[in-house]
Amino acid sequence: MLTVDFTRFPIAPGDRVLDLGCGAGRHAFEAYRRGARVVALDRNGDEIREVATWFAAMKEAGEAPAGATATAMEGDALDLPFPDASFDVVIISEVMEHIPDDEGVLAEMVRVLRPGGRIAVTVPRYGPEKVCWALSDAYHEVEGGHIRIYKADELLGKVRAAGLRPYGSHHAHALHSPYWWLKCAFGVDNDKALPVRAYHKLLVWDIMKKPLATRLAERALNPVLGKSFVVYATKPHLPADTAL
């Protein structure tokens, strides 16, 4: 399930792509399939080892075109082990809400991005996330959990302050908002509650089958209920115009 829309944020063969805080690797895998030279970085060693295993399996299965490369590595988002201007593209999806120094992370991403390069940032959307916090303290009051809820203008302001120029935004995953509300209402660790199990089956069916009805429903509902807010921005060749 991709949060970044690669029709709005195209990846070209040979692009140097950093998936920062890659988690299970979903965006890194898609960039690899598109022929990019991908680095998937996360602080969680277990997830990185799993991502590396999947990269190897994709290569063995011929899922990535010739010239594509993929590396999985542990690392710190606030101290990236790369020279300036190392990447054409940086993706950070559902990560910044976990990190106290989010401005520091943005600064590191801008540093390793080449002038003219592009960044995609996704975070939980304010409205649906606020409902989750209201329904359950356990949803966010856990080690490594969400420490803030971004309003759209706040995130866009931080992106601009980091020297980037936003060029597009949208919302995603409307069908997932009710699932998380149910999880919060019945207990975030309670997967046996009937409404939670039933809705989970619906989501799995939707992801696996991609029926037209749910695709159209989600597209219509995303502006209202989308679980994620996605911002696309470029790093200008010259210092950003602060008036933008």
mmCIF file of C-alpha atoms in Angstrom:
data_model
loop_
_atom_site.group_PDB
_atom_site.id
_atom_site.type_symbol
_atom_site.label_atom_id
_atom_site.label_comp_id
_atom_site.label_asym_id
_atom_site.label_seq_id
_atom_site.Cartn_x
_atom_site.Cartn_y
_atom_site.Cartn_z
ATOM 1 C CA MET A 1 0.000 0.000 0.000
ATOM 2 C CA LEU A 2 1.730 3.153 -1.227
ATOM 3 C CA THR A 3 1.125 6.576 0.313
ATOM 4 C CA VAL A 4 3.276 8.481 -2.187
ATOM 5 C CA ASP A 5 1.542 8.777 -5.567
ATOM 6 C CA PHE A 6 4.219 7.982 -8.145
ATOM 7 C CA THR A 7 2.114 9.486 -10.929
ATOM 8 C CA ARG A 8 2.586 12.853 -9.180
ATOM 9 C CA PHE A 9 6.078 12.049 -7.955
ATOM 10 C CA PRO A 10 7.720 10.111 -10.809
ATOM 11 C CA ILE A 11 10.847 8.033 -10.323
ATOM 12 C CA ALA A 12 13.066 7.583 -13.380
ATOM 13 C CA PRO A 13 15.527 4.745 -14.051
ATOM 14 C CA GLY A 14 18.886 5.648 -12.546
ATOM 15 C CA ASP A 15 17.497 8.116 -10.009
ATOM 16 C CA ARG A 16 19.316 8.035 -6.681
ATOM 17 C CA VAL A 17 16.524 7.540 -4.133
ATOM 18 C CA LEU A 18 16.669 7.646 -0.329
ATOM 19 C CA ASP A 19 13.714 6.115 1.529
ATOM 20 C CA LEU A 20 14.295 7.628 4.975
ATOM 21 C CA GLY A 21 12.663 5.762 7.843
ATOM 22 C CA CYS A 22 11.730 3.097 5.330
ATOM 23 C CA GLY A 23 10.003 0.756 7.793
ATOM 24 C CA ALA A 24 8.908 -2.360 5.951
ATOM 25 C CA GLY A 25 10.196 -0.871 2.681
ATOM 26 C CA ARG A 26 7.058 -0.355 0.585
ATOM 27 C CA HIS A 27 8.212 2.827 -1.148
ATOM 28 C CA ALA A 28 11.779 1.580 -1.534
ATOM 29 C CA PHE A 29 10.497 -1.556 -3.290
ATOM 30 C CA GLU A 30 8.443 0.518 -5.727
ATOM 31 C CA ALA A 31 11.401 2.784 -6.523
ATOM 32 C CA TYR A 32 13.560 -0.315 -7.107
ATOM 33 C CA ARG A 33 10.954 -1.740 -9.497
ATOM 34 C CA ARG A 34 11.107 1.542 -11.421
ATOM 35 C CA GLY A 35 14.851 1.188 -11.989
ATOM 36 C CA ALA A 36 16.187 3.539 -9.334
ATOM 37 C CA ARG A 37 19.360 3.236 -7.287
ATOM 38 C CA VAL A 38 17.727 2.924 -3.894
ATOM 39 C CA VAL A 39 18.949 3.284 -0.325
ATOM 40 C CA ALA A 40 16.435 2.224 2.331
ATOM 41 C CA LEU A 41 17.453 3.550 5.757
ATOM 42 C CA ASP A 42 15.868 2.960 9.150
ATOM 43 C CA ARG A 43 16.991 2.846 12.773
ATOM 44 C CA ASN A 44 15.214 -0.486 13.315
ATOM 45 C CA GLY A 45 17.726 -3.225 12.565
ATOM 46 C CA ASP A 46 15.125 -5.997 12.379
ATOM 47 C CA GLU A 47 13.146 -4.154 9.716
ATOM 48 C CA ILE A 48 16.288 -3.335 7.750
ATOM 49 C CA ARG A 49 17.306 -6.984 7.665
ATOM 50 C CA GLU A 50 13.826 -7.891 6.397
ATOM 51 C CA VAL A 51 13.992 -5.181 3.718
ATOM 52 C CA ALA A 52 17.413 -6.472 2.619
ATOM 53 C CA THR A 53 15.945 -9.974 2.301
ATOM 54 C CA TRP A 54 13.133 -8.660 0.099
ATOM 55 C CA PHE A 55 15.561 -6.688 -2.064
ATOM 56 C CA ALA A 56 17.524 -9.889 -2.674
ATOM 57 C CA ALA A 57 14.327 -11.803 -3.484
ATOM 58 C CA MET A 58 13.219 -9.094 -5.936
ATOM 59 C CA LYS A 59 16.600 -9.224 -7.683
ATOM 60 C CA GLU A 60 16.431 -13.023 -7.889
ATOM 61 C CA ALA A 61 12.897 -12.860 -9.322
ATOM 62 C CA GLY A 62 13.885 -10.279 -11.935
ATOM 63 C CA GLU A 63 11.471 -7.661 -10.559
ATOM 64 C CA ALA A 64 13.958 -4.806 -10.948
ATOM 65 C CA PRO A 65 15.301 -3.687 -14.351
ATOM 66 C CA ALA A 66 18.956 -3.802 -15.325
ATOM 67 C CA GLY A 67 20.948 -1.025 -13.706
ATOM 68 C CA ALA A 68 18.709 -0.747 -10.642
ATOM 69 C CA THR A 69 20.403 -1.189 -7.272
ATOM 70 C CA ALA A 70 19.088 -1.490 -3.733
ATOM 71 C CA THR A 71 20.787 -1.183 -0.352
ATOM 72 C CA ALA A 72 19.225 -1.488 3.105
ATOM 73 C CA MET A 73 21.072 0.055 6.031
ATOM 74 C CA GLU A 74 20.643 1.161 9.625
ATOM 75 C CA GLY A 75 21.093 4.849 10.279
ATOM 76 C CA ASP A 76 20.077 7.980 12.146
ATOM 77 C CA ALA A 77 17.767 10.411 10.347
ATOM 78 C CA LEU A 78 19.413 13.302 12.190
ATOM 79 C CA ASP A 79 22.933 12.308 11.134
ATOM 80 C CA LEU A 80 22.740 10.769 7.684
ATOM 81 C CA PRO A 81 25.931 9.000 6.558
ATOM 82 C CA PHE A 82 25.942 10.567 3.083
ATOM 83 C CA PRO A 83 27.737 13.529 1.476
ATOM 84 C CA ASP A 84 25.853 16.655 0.450
ATOM 85 C CA ALA A 85 23.719 16.349 -2.712
ATOM 86 C CA SER A 86 23.915 12.532 -2.756
ATOM 87 C CA PHE A 87 20.315 11.902 -3.904
ATOM 88 C CA ASP A 88 17.925 12.977 -6.628
ATOM 89 C CA VAL A 89 14.869 11.969 -4.594
ATOM 90 C CA VAL A 90 14.137 11.639 -0.869
ATOM 91 C CA ILE A 91 11.006 10.007 0.560
ATOM 92 C CA ILE A 92 10.017 10.213 4.221
ATOM 93 C CA SER A 93 6.670 8.547 4.876
ATOM 94 C CA GLU A 94 4.883 8.452 8.254
ATOM 95 C CA VAL A 95 8.103 9.219 10.151
ATOM 96 C CA MET A 96 8.261 12.883 11.146
ATOM 97 C CA GLU A 97 5.400 12.581 13.641
ATOM 98 C CA HIS A 98 7.671 10.274 15.687
ATOM 99 C CA ILE A 99 10.748 12.528 15.858
ATOM 100 C CA PRO A 100 11.140 15.378 18.373
ATOM 101 C CA ASP A 101 13.557 17.328 16.133
ATOM 102 C CA ASP A 102 11.518 17.254 12.933
ATOM 103 C CA GLU A 103 13.188 20.437 11.679
ATOM 104 C CA GLY A 104 16.572 18.753 12.087
ATOM 105 C CA VAL A 105 15.385 15.828 9.984
ATOM 106 C CA LEU A 106 14.176 18.186 7.266
ATOM 107 C CA ALA A 107 17.550 19.948 7.309
ATOM 108 C CA GLU A 108 19.382 16.633 6.846
ATOM 109 C CA MET A 109 17.109 15.655 3.954
ATOM 110 C CA VAL A 110 17.721 18.981 2.256
ATOM 111 C CA ARG A 111 21.469 18.592 2.771
ATOM 112 C CA VAL A 112 21.682 15.201 1.046
ATOM 113 C CA LEU A 113 19.284 16.197 -1.769
ATOM 114 C CA ARG A 114 20.830 17.687 -4.899
ATOM 115 C CA PRO A 115 19.671 21.104 -6.119
ATOM 116 C CA GLY A 116 16.676 20.492 -8.371
ATOM 117 C CA GLY A 117 15.876 17.247 -6.543
ATOM 118 C CA ARG A 118 12.500 16.321 -5.076
ATOM 119 C CA ILE A 119 11.186 15.316 -1.654
ATOM 120 C CA ALA A 120 7.954 13.558 -0.676
ATOM 121 C CA VAL A 121 6.792 13.926 2.930
ATOM 122 C CA THR A 122 3.780 12.096 4.356
ATOM 123 C CA VAL A 123 2.338 12.391 7.865
ATOM 124 C CA PRO A 124 -0.955 11.431 9.529
ATOM 125 C CA ARG A 125 -3.646 13.969 8.680
ATOM 126 C CA TYR A 126 -4.821 16.281 11.478
ATOM 127 C CA GLY A 127 -8.544 15.402 11.610
ATOM 128 C CA PRO A 128 -8.443 11.588 11.519
ATOM 129 C CA GLU A 129 -5.382 11.555 13.790
ATOM 130 C CA LYS A 130 -7.094 13.824 16.314
ATOM 131 C CA VAL A 131 -9.974 11.334 16.525
ATOM 132 C CA CYS A 132 -7.499 8.498 17.233
ATOM 133 C CA TRP A 133 -5.863 10.490 20.032
ATOM 134 C CA ALA A 134 -9.259 11.324 21.535
ATOM 135 C CA LEU A 135 -10.351 7.670 21.515
ATOM 136 C CA SER A 136 -7.170 6.116 22.884
ATOM 137 C CA ASP A 137 -4.140 7.257 24.859
ATOM 138 C CA ALA A 138 -2.483 3.915 24.094
ATOM 139 C CA TYR A 139 -2.536 4.783 20.378
ATOM 140 C CA HIS A 140 0.159 7.415 20.805
ATOM 141 C CA GLU A 141 1.518 7.233 24.365
ATOM 142 C CA VAL A 142 3.959 4.412 23.635
ATOM 143 C CA GLU A 143 7.719 4.342 23.176
ATOM 144 C CA GLY A 144 8.462 5.581 19.682
ATOM 145 C CA GLY A 145 4.834 6.612 19.169
ATOM 146 C CA HIS A 146 3.372 9.741 17.638
ATOM 147 C CA ILE A 147 4.393 12.866 19.528
ATOM 148 C CA ARG A 148 2.596 15.496 17.443
ATOM 149 C CA ILE A 149 -0.276 16.011 15.018
ATOM 150 C CA TYR A 150 0.489 18.242 12.041
ATOM 151 C CA LYS A 151 -1.915 20.715 10.581
ATOM 152 C CA ALA A 152 -1.405 21.077 6.837
ATOM 153 C CA ASP A 153 -0.268 24.693 7.053
ATOM 154 C CA GLU A 154 2.207 23.824 9.804
ATOM 155 C CA LEU A 155 3.877 21.088 7.772
ATOM 156 C CA LEU A 156 3.973 23.234 4.629
ATOM 157 C CA GLY A 157 5.503 26.051 6.656
ATOM 158 C CA LYS A 158 8.270 23.788 7.955
ATOM 159 C CA VAL A 159 8.951 22.463 4.469
ATOM 160 C CA ARG A 160 9.301 26.025 3.150
ATOM 161 C CA ALA A 161 11.440 27.093 6.120
ATOM 162 C CA ALA A 162 13.833 24.231 5.310
ATOM 163 C CA GLY A 163 14.459 25.827 1.903
ATOM 164 C CA LEU A 164 12.120 23.653 -0.163
ATOM 165 C CA ARG A 165 9.392 24.705 -2.580
ATOM 166 C CA PRO A 166 6.169 22.687 -2.276
ATOM 167 C CA TYR A 167 4.531 21.979 -5.631
ATOM 168 C CA GLY A 168 1.675 19.670 -4.714
ATOM 169 C CA SER A 169 -0.211 17.919 -1.936
ATOM 170 C CA HIS A 170 -3.082 15.505 -1.435
ATOM 171 C CA HIS A 171 -4.669 13.131 1.061
ATOM 172 C CA ALA A 172 -4.538 9.327 0.963
ATOM 173 C CA HIS A 173 -6.016 6.185 2.539
ATOM 174 C CA ALA A 174 -9.522 7.349 3.435
ATOM 175 C CA LEU A 175 -10.659 3.741 3.889
ATOM 176 C CA HIS A 176 -8.042 3.272 6.603
ATOM 177 C CA SER A 177 -9.289 6.047 8.891
ATOM 178 C CA PRO A 178 -12.362 4.120 10.145
ATOM 179 C CA TYR A 179 -10.189 1.062 10.754
ATOM 180 C CA TRP A 180 -7.936 2.988 13.124
ATOM 181 C CA TRP A 181 -10.918 4.580 14.846
ATOM 182 C CA LEU A 182 -12.259 1.094 15.506
ATOM 183 C CA LYS A 183 -8.849 -0.047 16.733
ATOM 184 C CA CYS A 184 -8.686 2.885 19.134
ATOM 185 C CA ALA A 185 -12.265 2.388 20.317
ATOM 186 C CA PHE A 186 -11.904 -1.356 21.008
ATOM 187 C CA GLY A 187 -8.247 -1.287 22.103
ATOM 188 C CA VAL A 188 -5.214 -0.818 19.874
ATOM 189 C CA ASP A 189 -3.921 -4.277 20.811
ATOM 190 C CA ASN A 190 -7.316 -5.969 20.537
ATOM 191 C CA ASP A 191 -7.412 -7.546 17.085
ATOM 192 C CA LYS A 192 -10.138 -10.003 18.077
ATOM 193 C CA ALA A 193 -12.998 -7.508 18.322
ATOM 194 C CA LEU A 194 -15.527 -8.400 15.614
ATOM 195 C CA PRO A 195 -15.775 -4.903 14.037
ATOM 196 C CA VAL A 196 -11.978 -4.669 13.869
ATOM 197 C CA ARG A 197 -11.618 -8.126 12.306
ATOM 198 C CA ALA A 198 -14.392 -7.477 9.803
ATOM 199 C CA TYR A 199 -12.989 -4.153 8.691
ATOM 200 C CA HIS A 200 -9.496 -5.605 8.450
ATOM 201 C CA LYS A 201 -10.810 -8.270 6.063
ATOM 202 C CA LEU A 202 -12.305 -5.503 3.930
ATOM 203 C CA LEU A 203 -8.981 -3.682 3.770
ATOM 204 C CA VAL A 204 -7.048 -6.825 2.871
ATOM 205 C CA TRP A 205 -9.589 -7.613 0.140
ATOM 206 C CA ASP A 206 -9.297 -4.065 -1.165
ATOM 207 C CA ILE A 207 -5.465 -4.169 -1.224
ATOM 208 C CA MET A 208 -5.306 -7.584 -2.873
ATOM 209 C CA LYS A 209 -8.146 -7.254 -5.403
ATOM 210 C CA LYS A 210 -8.185 -3.493 -6.035
ATOM 211 C CA PRO A 211 -11.877 -3.460 -7.009
ATOM 212 C CA LEU A 212 -13.117 -0.436 -8.916
ATOM 213 C CA ALA A 213 -15.849 0.302 -6.358
ATOM 214 C CA THR A 214 -13.461 0.803 -3.440
ATOM 215 C CA ARG A 215 -10.928 2.660 -5.621
ATOM 216 C CA LEU A 216 -13.628 5.150 -6.610
ATOM 217 C CA ALA A 217 -14.934 5.378 -3.038
ATOM 218 C CA GLU A 218 -11.491 6.094 -1.627
ATOM 219 C CA ARG A 219 -10.766 8.689 -4.298
ATOM 220 C CA ALA A 220 -14.016 10.469 -3.439
ATOM 221 C CA LEU A 221 -13.464 10.248 0.323
ATOM 222 C CA ASN A 222 -9.758 11.135 0.443
ATOM 223 C CA PRO A 223 -10.319 14.915 0.593
ATOM 224 C CA VAL A 224 -12.546 14.407 3.651
ATOM 225 C CA LEU A 225 -11.281 11.295 5.464
ATOM 226 C CA GLY A 226 -7.804 10.630 4.046
ATOM 227 C CA LYS A 227 -5.613 9.203 6.822
ATOM 228 C CA SER A 228 -2.386 10.672 5.421
ATOM 229 C CA PHE A 229 -1.378 14.119 4.218
ATOM 230 C CA VAL A 230 1.233 14.068 1.438
ATOM 231 C CA VAL A 231 3.441 16.992 0.351
ATOM 232 C CA TYR A 232 5.752 17.117 -2.690
ATOM 233 C CA ALA A 233 8.520 19.710 -2.869
ATOM 234 C CA THR A 234 11.663 20.587 -4.803
ATOM 235 C CA LYS A 235 15.032 21.902 -3.686
ATOM 236 C CA PRO A 236 15.701 25.043 -5.735
ATOM 237 C CA HIS A 237 18.975 25.610 -7.536
ATOM 238 C CA LEU A 238 19.121 29.038 -5.903
ATOM 239 C CA PRO A 239 18.121 30.033 -2.341
ATOM 240 C CA ALA A 240 14.366 29.683 -1.968
ATOM 241 C CA ASP A 241 12.260 32.814 -2.318
ATOM 242 C CA THR A 242 10.997 33.320 1.232
ATOM 243 C CA ALA A 243 7.935 35.099 -0.135
ATOM 244 C CA LEU A 244 6.570 31.836 -1.544
#
